[in-house]
Amino acid sequence: MQFPDDDNGQLLSEIAAAGVDLTQMHSIDFFILFEQKADAERFMSAISADELAPKTKLDTCPDTGVWEVITSVTMVPDHQLLTQTEQYLESMANGHEGYGDGWGILAE
């Protein structure tokens, strides 16, 4: 498989090389970070009401210690769809003082 030469393409290439079938549906976790818990909670309420991403979880980021909202979306991990979803979630997060911190697939 060929992937675009960007961060998402690189990650997809690594995931495919690890043996994950990228033609199947997967639960993709998108990570959104917030300095303030109240901002994270407001974003979580807004995104939980969205049909795209009804499953969210609030935690602290193990790398930075800031608040992290993990939004899980079930989709086929297509580069264009991943990029569009990431941009959409980040645009919503920006209105709540948050910023995107990438995505990942929990492979079995």
Short mmCIF file of N, CA, C and O in Angstrom, two decimals:
data_model
loop_
_atom_site.label_atom_id
_atom_site.label_comp_id
_atom_site.label_asym_id
_atom_site.label_seq_id
_atom_site.Cartn_x
_atom_site.Cartn_y
_atom_site.Cartn_z
N MET A 1 0.83 -1.19 0.00
CA MET A 1 0.00 0.00 0.00
C MET A 1 0.88 1.25 0.00
O MET A 1 1.89 1.29 0.68
N GLN A 2 0.45 2.24 -0.73
CA GLN A 2 1.14 3.52 -0.76
C GLN A 2 0.38 4.51 0.10
O GLN A 2 -0.86 4.54 0.08
N PHE A 3 1.11 5.32 0.85
CA PHE A 3 0.51 6.33 1.71
C PHE A 3 1.15 7.68 1.42
O PHE A 3 2.33 7.74 1.09
N PRO A 4 0.37 8.77 1.58
CA PRO A 4 0.94 10.10 1.39
C PRO A 4 2.12 10.35 2.33
O PRO A 4 2.21 9.75 3.40
N ASP A 5 3.00 11.24 1.92
CA ASP A 5 4.20 11.56 2.68
C ASP A 5 3.89 12.67 3.70
O ASP A 5 4.26 13.83 3.51
N ASP A 6 3.17 12.28 4.76
CA ASP A 6 2.89 13.20 5.86
C ASP A 6 2.78 12.37 7.14
O ASP A 6 3.00 11.16 7.11
N ASP A 7 2.48 13.02 8.27
CA ASP A 7 2.43 12.30 9.55
C ASP A 7 1.41 11.17 9.54
O ASP A 7 1.69 10.06 10.00
N ASN A 8 0.21 11.43 9.01
CA ASN A 8 -0.81 10.39 8.97
C ASN A 8 -0.41 9.25 8.05
O ASN A 8 -0.64 8.08 8.35
N GLY A 9 0.20 9.57 6.92
CA GLY A 9 0.66 8.55 6.00
C GLY A 9 1.74 7.68 6.63
O GLY A 9 1.75 6.45 6.48
N GLN A 10 2.65 8.32 7.36
CA GLN A 10 3.71 7.58 8.04
C GLN A 10 3.14 6.63 9.07
O GLN A 10 3.52 5.46 9.15
N LEU A 11 2.19 7.12 9.88
CA LEU A 11 1.58 6.28 10.91
C LEU A 11 0.81 5.12 10.29
O LEU A 11 0.91 3.99 10.75
N LEU A 12 0.06 5.39 9.23
CA LEU A 12 -0.66 4.32 8.54
C LEU A 12 0.29 3.27 7.98
O LEU A 12 0.04 2.08 8.06
N SER A 13 1.41 3.72 7.44
CA SER A 13 2.41 2.81 6.91
C SER A 13 2.96 1.90 8.01
O SER A 13 3.10 0.69 7.83
N GLU A 14 3.25 2.48 9.17
CA GLU A 14 3.75 1.70 10.30
C GLU A 14 2.71 0.70 10.81
O GLU A 14 3.05 -0.44 11.14
N ILE A 15 1.47 1.13 10.85
CA ILE A 15 0.39 0.25 11.32
C ILE A 15 0.19 -0.91 10.35
O ILE A 15 0.04 -2.06 10.75
N ALA A 16 0.21 -0.61 9.05
CA ALA A 16 0.08 -1.66 8.03
C ALA A 16 1.25 -2.63 8.12
O ALA A 16 1.07 -3.85 8.02
N ALA A 17 2.47 -2.11 8.31
CA ALA A 17 3.66 -2.96 8.42
C ALA A 17 3.58 -3.87 9.65
O ALA A 17 4.16 -4.96 9.65
N ALA A 18 2.84 -3.44 10.67
CA ALA A 18 2.67 -4.25 11.88
C ALA A 18 1.63 -5.35 11.68
O ALA A 18 1.38 -6.14 12.58
N GLY A 19 0.98 -5.36 10.51
CA GLY A 19 0.04 -6.41 10.19
C GLY A 19 -1.42 -6.09 10.42
O GLY A 19 -2.28 -6.97 10.33
N VAL A 20 -1.74 -4.83 10.69
CA VAL A 20 -3.13 -4.43 10.90
C VAL A 20 -3.81 -4.29 9.54
O VAL A 20 -3.27 -3.67 8.62
N ASP A 21 -4.99 -4.90 9.38
CA ASP A 21 -5.75 -4.84 8.14
C ASP A 21 -6.46 -3.49 8.05
O ASP A 21 -7.44 -3.25 8.75
N LEU A 22 -5.97 -2.63 7.20
CA LEU A 22 -6.51 -1.28 7.07
C LEU A 22 -7.74 -1.21 6.17
O LEU A 22 -8.24 -0.13 5.89
N THR A 23 -8.24 -2.36 5.72
CA THR A 23 -9.47 -2.37 4.93
C THR A 23 -10.68 -2.65 5.80
O THR A 23 -11.82 -2.63 5.32
N GLN A 24 -10.45 -2.93 7.07
CA GLN A 24 -11.52 -3.27 8.02
C GLN A 24 -11.82 -2.08 8.94
O GLN A 24 -10.99 -1.19 9.10
N MET A 25 -12.99 -2.11 9.55
CA MET A 25 -13.38 -1.09 10.52
C MET A 25 -12.53 -1.26 11.79
O MET A 25 -12.27 -2.39 12.21
N HIS A 26 -12.12 -0.14 12.36
CA HIS A 26 -11.35 -0.13 13.60
C HIS A 26 -11.86 1.01 14.47
O HIS A 26 -12.38 2.00 13.97
N SER A 27 -11.66 0.88 15.76
CA SER A 27 -11.92 1.99 16.67
C SER A 27 -10.65 2.84 16.71
O SER A 27 -9.59 2.37 17.12
N ILE A 28 -10.77 4.06 16.23
CA ILE A 28 -9.63 4.98 16.17
C ILE A 28 -9.79 5.99 17.31
O ILE A 28 -10.85 6.61 17.45
N ASP A 29 -8.76 6.13 18.12
CA ASP A 29 -8.77 7.10 19.22
C ASP A 29 -8.08 8.38 18.76
O ASP A 29 -6.93 8.35 18.30
N PHE A 30 -8.79 9.50 18.89
CA PHE A 30 -8.23 10.82 18.61
C PHE A 30 -8.00 11.51 19.95
O PHE A 30 -8.87 11.50 20.82
N PHE A 31 -6.81 12.10 20.10
CA PHE A 31 -6.41 12.68 21.38
C PHE A 31 -6.43 14.20 21.28
O PHE A 31 -5.77 14.79 20.42
N ILE A 32 -7.20 14.83 22.17
CA ILE A 32 -7.32 16.28 22.22
C ILE A 32 -6.89 16.73 23.62
O ILE A 32 -7.40 16.21 24.62
N LEU A 33 -5.96 17.70 23.69
CA LEU A 33 -5.39 18.14 24.96
C LEU A 33 -5.91 19.51 25.36
O LEU A 33 -6.17 20.36 24.52
N PHE A 34 -6.01 19.71 26.68
CA PHE A 34 -6.52 20.95 27.26
C PHE A 34 -5.71 21.28 28.50
O PHE A 34 -5.39 20.40 29.29
N GLU A 35 -5.43 22.57 28.69
CA GLU A 35 -4.74 23.01 29.89
C GLU A 35 -5.68 23.00 31.10
O GLU A 35 -5.26 22.71 32.21
N GLN A 36 -6.95 23.32 30.86
CA GLN A 36 -7.92 23.44 31.95
C GLN A 36 -8.96 22.33 31.87
O GLN A 36 -9.49 22.07 30.79
N LYS A 37 -9.26 21.75 33.00
CA LYS A 37 -10.25 20.67 33.05
C LYS A 37 -11.62 21.15 32.58
O LYS A 37 -12.32 20.43 31.87
N ALA A 38 -12.00 22.36 32.96
CA ALA A 38 -13.32 22.89 32.57
C ALA A 38 -13.45 22.98 31.05
O ALA A 38 -14.51 22.68 30.49
N ASP A 39 -12.38 23.38 30.36
CA ASP A 39 -12.40 23.44 28.89
C ASP A 39 -12.56 22.03 28.30
O ASP A 39 -13.33 21.83 27.36
N ALA A 40 -11.85 21.08 28.88
CA ALA A 40 -11.94 19.69 28.42
C ALA A 40 -13.36 19.16 28.61
O ALA A 40 -13.90 18.48 27.73
N GLU A 41 -13.97 19.48 29.72
CA GLU A 41 -15.33 19.00 30.00
C GLU A 41 -16.34 19.63 29.04
O GLU A 41 -17.26 18.96 28.58
N ARG A 42 -16.17 20.93 28.71
CA ARG A 42 -17.07 21.59 27.76
C ARG A 42 -16.92 20.95 26.37
O ARG A 42 -17.91 20.71 25.69
N PHE A 43 -15.69 20.70 25.95
CA PHE A 43 -15.46 20.04 24.67
C PHE A 43 -16.09 18.65 24.68
O PHE A 43 -16.73 18.24 23.72
N MET A 44 -15.89 17.93 25.76
CA MET A 44 -16.42 16.58 25.87
C MET A 44 -17.94 16.57 25.74
O MET A 44 -18.50 15.72 25.05
N SER A 45 -18.60 17.53 26.34
CA SER A 45 -20.06 17.64 26.22
C SER A 45 -20.46 17.91 24.78
O SER A 45 -21.39 17.31 24.26
N ALA A 46 -19.74 18.81 24.14
CA ALA A 46 -20.07 19.17 22.75
C ALA A 46 -19.84 18.00 21.81
O ALA A 46 -20.69 17.70 20.97
N ILE A 47 -18.71 17.32 21.94
CA ILE A 47 -18.40 16.24 21.00
C ILE A 47 -19.21 14.99 21.30
O ILE A 47 -19.52 14.22 20.39
N SER A 48 -19.60 14.78 22.54
CA SER A 48 -20.42 13.61 22.88
C SER A 48 -21.79 13.68 22.24
O SER A 48 -22.41 12.66 21.96
N ALA A 49 -22.28 14.90 22.01
CA ALA A 49 -23.59 15.09 21.38
C ALA A 49 -23.50 14.92 19.86
O ALA A 49 -24.52 14.79 19.19
N ASP A 50 -22.30 14.91 19.31
CA ASP A 50 -22.09 14.79 17.88
C ASP A 50 -22.22 13.32 17.48
O ASP A 50 -21.64 12.45 18.11
N GLU A 51 -22.94 13.04 16.42
CA GLU A 51 -23.12 11.66 15.97
C GLU A 51 -21.82 11.03 15.50
O GLU A 51 -21.67 9.81 15.53
N LEU A 52 -20.87 11.84 15.07
CA LEU A 52 -19.60 11.31 14.60
C LEU A 52 -18.83 10.63 15.73
O LEU A 52 -18.23 9.58 15.54
N ALA A 53 -18.85 11.24 16.91
CA ALA A 53 -17.98 10.76 17.99
C ALA A 53 -18.70 10.74 19.33
O ALA A 53 -18.39 11.52 20.23
N PRO A 54 -19.65 9.83 19.50
CA PRO A 54 -20.40 9.81 20.76
C PRO A 54 -19.63 9.21 21.93
O PRO A 54 -20.02 9.34 23.07
N LYS A 55 -18.49 8.55 21.66
CA LYS A 55 -17.75 7.88 22.73
C LYS A 55 -16.50 8.70 23.09
O LYS A 55 -15.59 8.84 22.27
N THR A 56 -16.49 9.25 24.31
CA THR A 56 -15.36 10.05 24.76
C THR A 56 -14.97 9.66 26.18
O THR A 56 -15.78 9.11 26.93
N LYS A 57 -13.73 9.99 26.52
CA LYS A 57 -13.23 9.71 27.86
C LYS A 57 -12.29 10.85 28.25
O LYS A 57 -11.49 11.31 27.43
N LEU A 58 -12.37 11.28 29.50
CA LEU A 58 -11.51 12.34 30.02
C LEU A 58 -10.48 11.72 30.95
O LEU A 58 -10.81 10.90 31.82
N ASP A 59 -9.22 12.11 30.76
CA ASP A 59 -8.13 11.59 31.58
C ASP A 59 -7.03 12.64 31.60
O ASP A 59 -7.19 13.71 31.01
N THR A 60 -5.93 12.32 32.22
CA THR A 60 -4.76 13.18 32.10
C THR A 60 -3.78 12.50 31.15
O THR A 60 -3.66 11.28 31.13
N CYS A 61 -3.12 13.31 30.35
CA CYS A 61 -2.17 12.78 29.37
C CYS A 61 -0.95 12.26 30.11
O CYS A 61 -0.33 12.99 30.89
N PRO A 62 -0.58 10.99 29.89
CA PRO A 62 0.57 10.42 30.60
C PRO A 62 1.89 11.10 30.23
O PRO A 62 2.82 11.11 31.03
N ASP A 63 1.98 11.70 29.04
CA ASP A 63 3.22 12.35 28.60
C ASP A 63 3.37 13.77 29.11
O ASP A 63 4.48 14.19 29.44
N THR A 64 2.26 14.51 29.17
CA THR A 64 2.35 15.93 29.50
C THR A 64 1.69 16.31 30.82
O THR A 64 1.96 17.37 31.36
N GLY A 65 0.78 15.49 31.31
CA GLY A 65 0.06 15.80 32.55
C GLY A 65 -1.12 16.74 32.36
O GLY A 65 -1.83 17.03 33.32
N VAL A 66 -1.36 17.23 31.12
CA VAL A 66 -2.52 18.08 30.88
C VAL A 66 -3.74 17.21 30.68
O VAL A 66 -3.65 15.99 30.56
N TRP A 67 -4.91 17.83 30.63
CA TRP A 67 -6.16 17.09 30.46
C TRP A 67 -6.28 16.60 29.03
O TRP A 67 -5.96 17.32 28.08
N GLU A 68 -6.74 15.37 28.88
CA GLU A 68 -6.82 14.72 27.58
C GLU A 68 -8.21 14.14 27.39
O GLU A 68 -8.68 13.38 28.23
N VAL A 69 -8.85 14.52 26.29
CA VAL A 69 -10.10 13.90 25.91
C VAL A 69 -9.78 12.93 24.79
O VAL A 69 -9.18 13.30 23.78
N ILE A 70 -10.15 11.67 25.00
CA ILE A 70 -9.96 10.64 23.98
C ILE A 70 -11.31 10.39 23.34
O ILE A 70 -12.26 10.00 24.00
N THR A 71 -11.38 10.67 22.05
CA THR A 71 -12.61 10.51 21.29
C THR A 71 -12.44 9.32 20.36
O THR A 71 -11.54 9.32 19.52
N SER A 72 -13.27 8.31 20.52
CA SER A 72 -13.17 7.10 19.71
C SER A 72 -14.19 7.13 18.58
O SER A 72 -15.37 7.38 18.81
N VAL A 73 -13.70 6.89 17.37
CA VAL A 73 -14.53 6.89 16.18
C VAL A 73 -14.29 5.56 15.46
O VAL A 73 -13.14 5.19 15.21
N THR A 74 -15.36 4.85 15.13
CA THR A 74 -15.23 3.59 14.40
C THR A 74 -15.28 3.90 12.91
O THR A 74 -16.24 4.51 12.42
N MET A 75 -14.19 3.51 12.21
CA MET A 75 -14.08 3.81 10.78
C MET A 75 -13.03 2.91 10.15
O MET A 75 -12.24 2.28 10.84
N VAL A 76 -13.04 2.86 8.83
CA VAL A 76 -11.95 2.26 8.08
C VAL A 76 -10.84 3.32 8.07
O VAL A 76 -11.10 4.47 7.71
N PRO A 77 -9.63 2.96 8.49
CA PRO A 77 -8.57 3.97 8.60
C PRO A 77 -8.00 4.41 7.24
O PRO A 77 -6.87 4.10 6.88
N ASP A 78 -8.78 5.14 6.52
CA ASP A 78 -8.40 5.72 5.23
C ASP A 78 -7.72 7.06 5.49
O ASP A 78 -8.18 7.85 6.32
N HIS A 79 -6.63 7.33 4.79
CA HIS A 79 -5.85 8.55 5.02
C HIS A 79 -6.70 9.81 4.95
O HIS A 79 -6.66 10.65 5.85
N GLN A 80 -7.46 9.96 3.88
CA GLN A 80 -8.26 11.18 3.72
C GLN A 80 -9.31 11.31 4.82
O GLN A 80 -9.50 12.39 5.38
N LEU A 81 -9.99 10.22 5.14
CA LEU A 81 -11.02 10.25 6.18
C LEU A 81 -10.41 10.54 7.55
O LEU A 81 -10.96 11.33 8.33
N LEU A 82 -9.27 9.95 7.85
CA LEU A 82 -8.58 10.22 9.11
C LEU A 82 -8.20 11.70 9.22
O LEU A 82 -8.41 12.34 10.25
N THR A 83 -7.65 12.22 8.14
CA THR A 83 -7.22 13.62 8.14
C THR A 83 -8.41 14.55 8.31
O THR A 83 -8.35 15.51 9.10
N GLN A 84 -9.50 14.28 7.61
CA GLN A 84 -10.70 15.12 7.74
C GLN A 84 -11.29 15.04 9.15
O GLN A 84 -11.69 16.06 9.70
N THR A 85 -11.34 13.85 9.72
CA THR A 85 -11.88 13.69 11.07
C THR A 85 -10.99 14.40 12.08
O THR A 85 -11.49 15.11 12.97
N GLU A 86 -9.69 14.26 11.92
CA GLU A 86 -8.75 14.94 12.81
C GLU A 86 -8.92 16.45 12.73
O GLU A 86 -8.97 17.14 13.76
N GLN A 87 -9.05 16.99 11.53
CA GLN A 87 -9.23 18.43 11.35
C GLN A 87 -10.56 18.90 11.95
O GLN A 87 -10.62 19.97 12.58
N TYR A 88 -11.61 18.11 11.78
CA TYR A 88 -12.92 18.46 12.34
C TYR A 88 -12.86 18.52 13.86
O TYR A 88 -13.31 19.48 14.48
N LEU A 89 -12.29 17.48 14.47
CA LEU A 89 -12.21 17.45 15.93
C LEU A 89 -11.33 18.58 16.46
O LEU A 89 -11.67 19.21 17.47
N GLU A 90 -10.24 18.86 15.77
CA GLU A 90 -9.37 19.95 16.19
C GLU A 90 -10.06 21.31 16.07
O GLU A 90 -9.89 22.17 16.92
N SER A 91 -10.87 21.48 15.01
CA SER A 91 -11.58 22.76 14.86
C SER A 91 -12.59 22.94 15.99
O SER A 91 -12.75 24.05 16.50
N MET A 92 -13.22 21.87 16.40
CA MET A 92 -14.14 21.96 17.55
C MET A 92 -13.36 22.22 18.84
O MET A 92 -13.77 23.02 19.68
N ALA A 93 -12.22 21.55 18.98
CA ALA A 93 -11.40 21.71 20.19
C ALA A 93 -10.86 23.14 20.31
O ALA A 93 -10.79 23.68 21.42
N ASN A 94 -10.50 23.74 19.19
CA ASN A 94 -9.96 25.10 19.21
C ASN A 94 -10.94 26.08 19.84
O ASN A 94 -10.52 27.01 20.54
N GLY A 95 -12.22 25.86 19.65
CA GLY A 95 -13.24 26.72 20.25
C GLY A 95 -13.37 26.52 21.76
O GLY A 95 -14.07 27.28 22.43
N HIS A 96 -12.69 25.51 22.29
CA HIS A 96 -12.72 25.22 23.72
C HIS A 96 -11.31 25.25 24.31
O HIS A 96 -11.03 24.62 25.33
N GLU A 97 -10.40 25.98 23.63
CA GLU A 97 -9.01 26.13 24.08
C GLU A 97 -8.24 24.81 24.07
O GLU A 97 -7.33 24.62 24.89
N GLY A 98 -8.60 23.89 23.19
CA GLY A 98 -7.90 22.62 23.09
C GLY A 98 -7.13 22.50 21.79
O GLY A 98 -7.27 23.32 20.89
N TYR A 99 -6.32 21.47 21.71
CA TYR A 99 -5.53 21.24 20.51
C TYR A 99 -5.33 19.74 20.31
O TYR A 99 -5.29 18.96 21.26
N GLY A 100 -5.24 19.34 19.06
CA GLY A 100 -5.09 17.93 18.72
C GLY A 100 -3.71 17.39 19.05
O GLY A 100 -2.73 18.12 18.98
N ASP A 101 -3.67 16.11 19.40
CA ASP A 101 -2.41 15.45 19.72
C ASP A 101 -2.32 14.09 19.02
O ASP A 101 -1.78 13.14 19.53
N GLY A 102 -2.93 14.01 17.82
CA GLY A 102 -2.81 12.81 17.02
C GLY A 102 -3.90 11.79 17.26
O GLY A 102 -4.92 12.07 17.90
N TRP A 103 -3.66 10.58 16.75
CA TRP A 103 -4.63 9.50 16.82
C TRP A 103 -3.87 8.18 16.88
O TRP A 103 -2.68 8.12 16.64
N GLY A 104 -4.62 7.12 17.19
CA GLY A 104 -4.02 5.80 17.22
C GLY A 104 -5.09 4.73 17.14
O GLY A 104 -6.27 4.97 17.34
N ILE A 105 -4.62 3.53 16.80
CA ILE A 105 -5.49 2.35 16.72
C ILE A 105 -5.00 1.37 17.77
O ILE A 105 -3.82 1.05 17.81
N LEU A 106 -5.93 0.89 18.57
CA LEU A 106 -5.58 -0.15 19.52
C LEU A 106 -5.80 -1.48 18.81
O LEU A 106 -6.91 -1.97 18.69
N ALA A 107 -4.71 -2.03 18.28
CA ALA A 107 -4.80 -3.28 17.52
C ALA A 107 -4.81 -4.48 18.46
O ALA A 107 -4.20 -4.45 19.52
N GLU A 108 -5.51 -5.52 18.03
CA GLU A 108 -5.58 -6.73 18.84
C GLU A 108 -4.43 -7.66 18.52
O GLU A 108 -3.86 -7.66 17.48
#
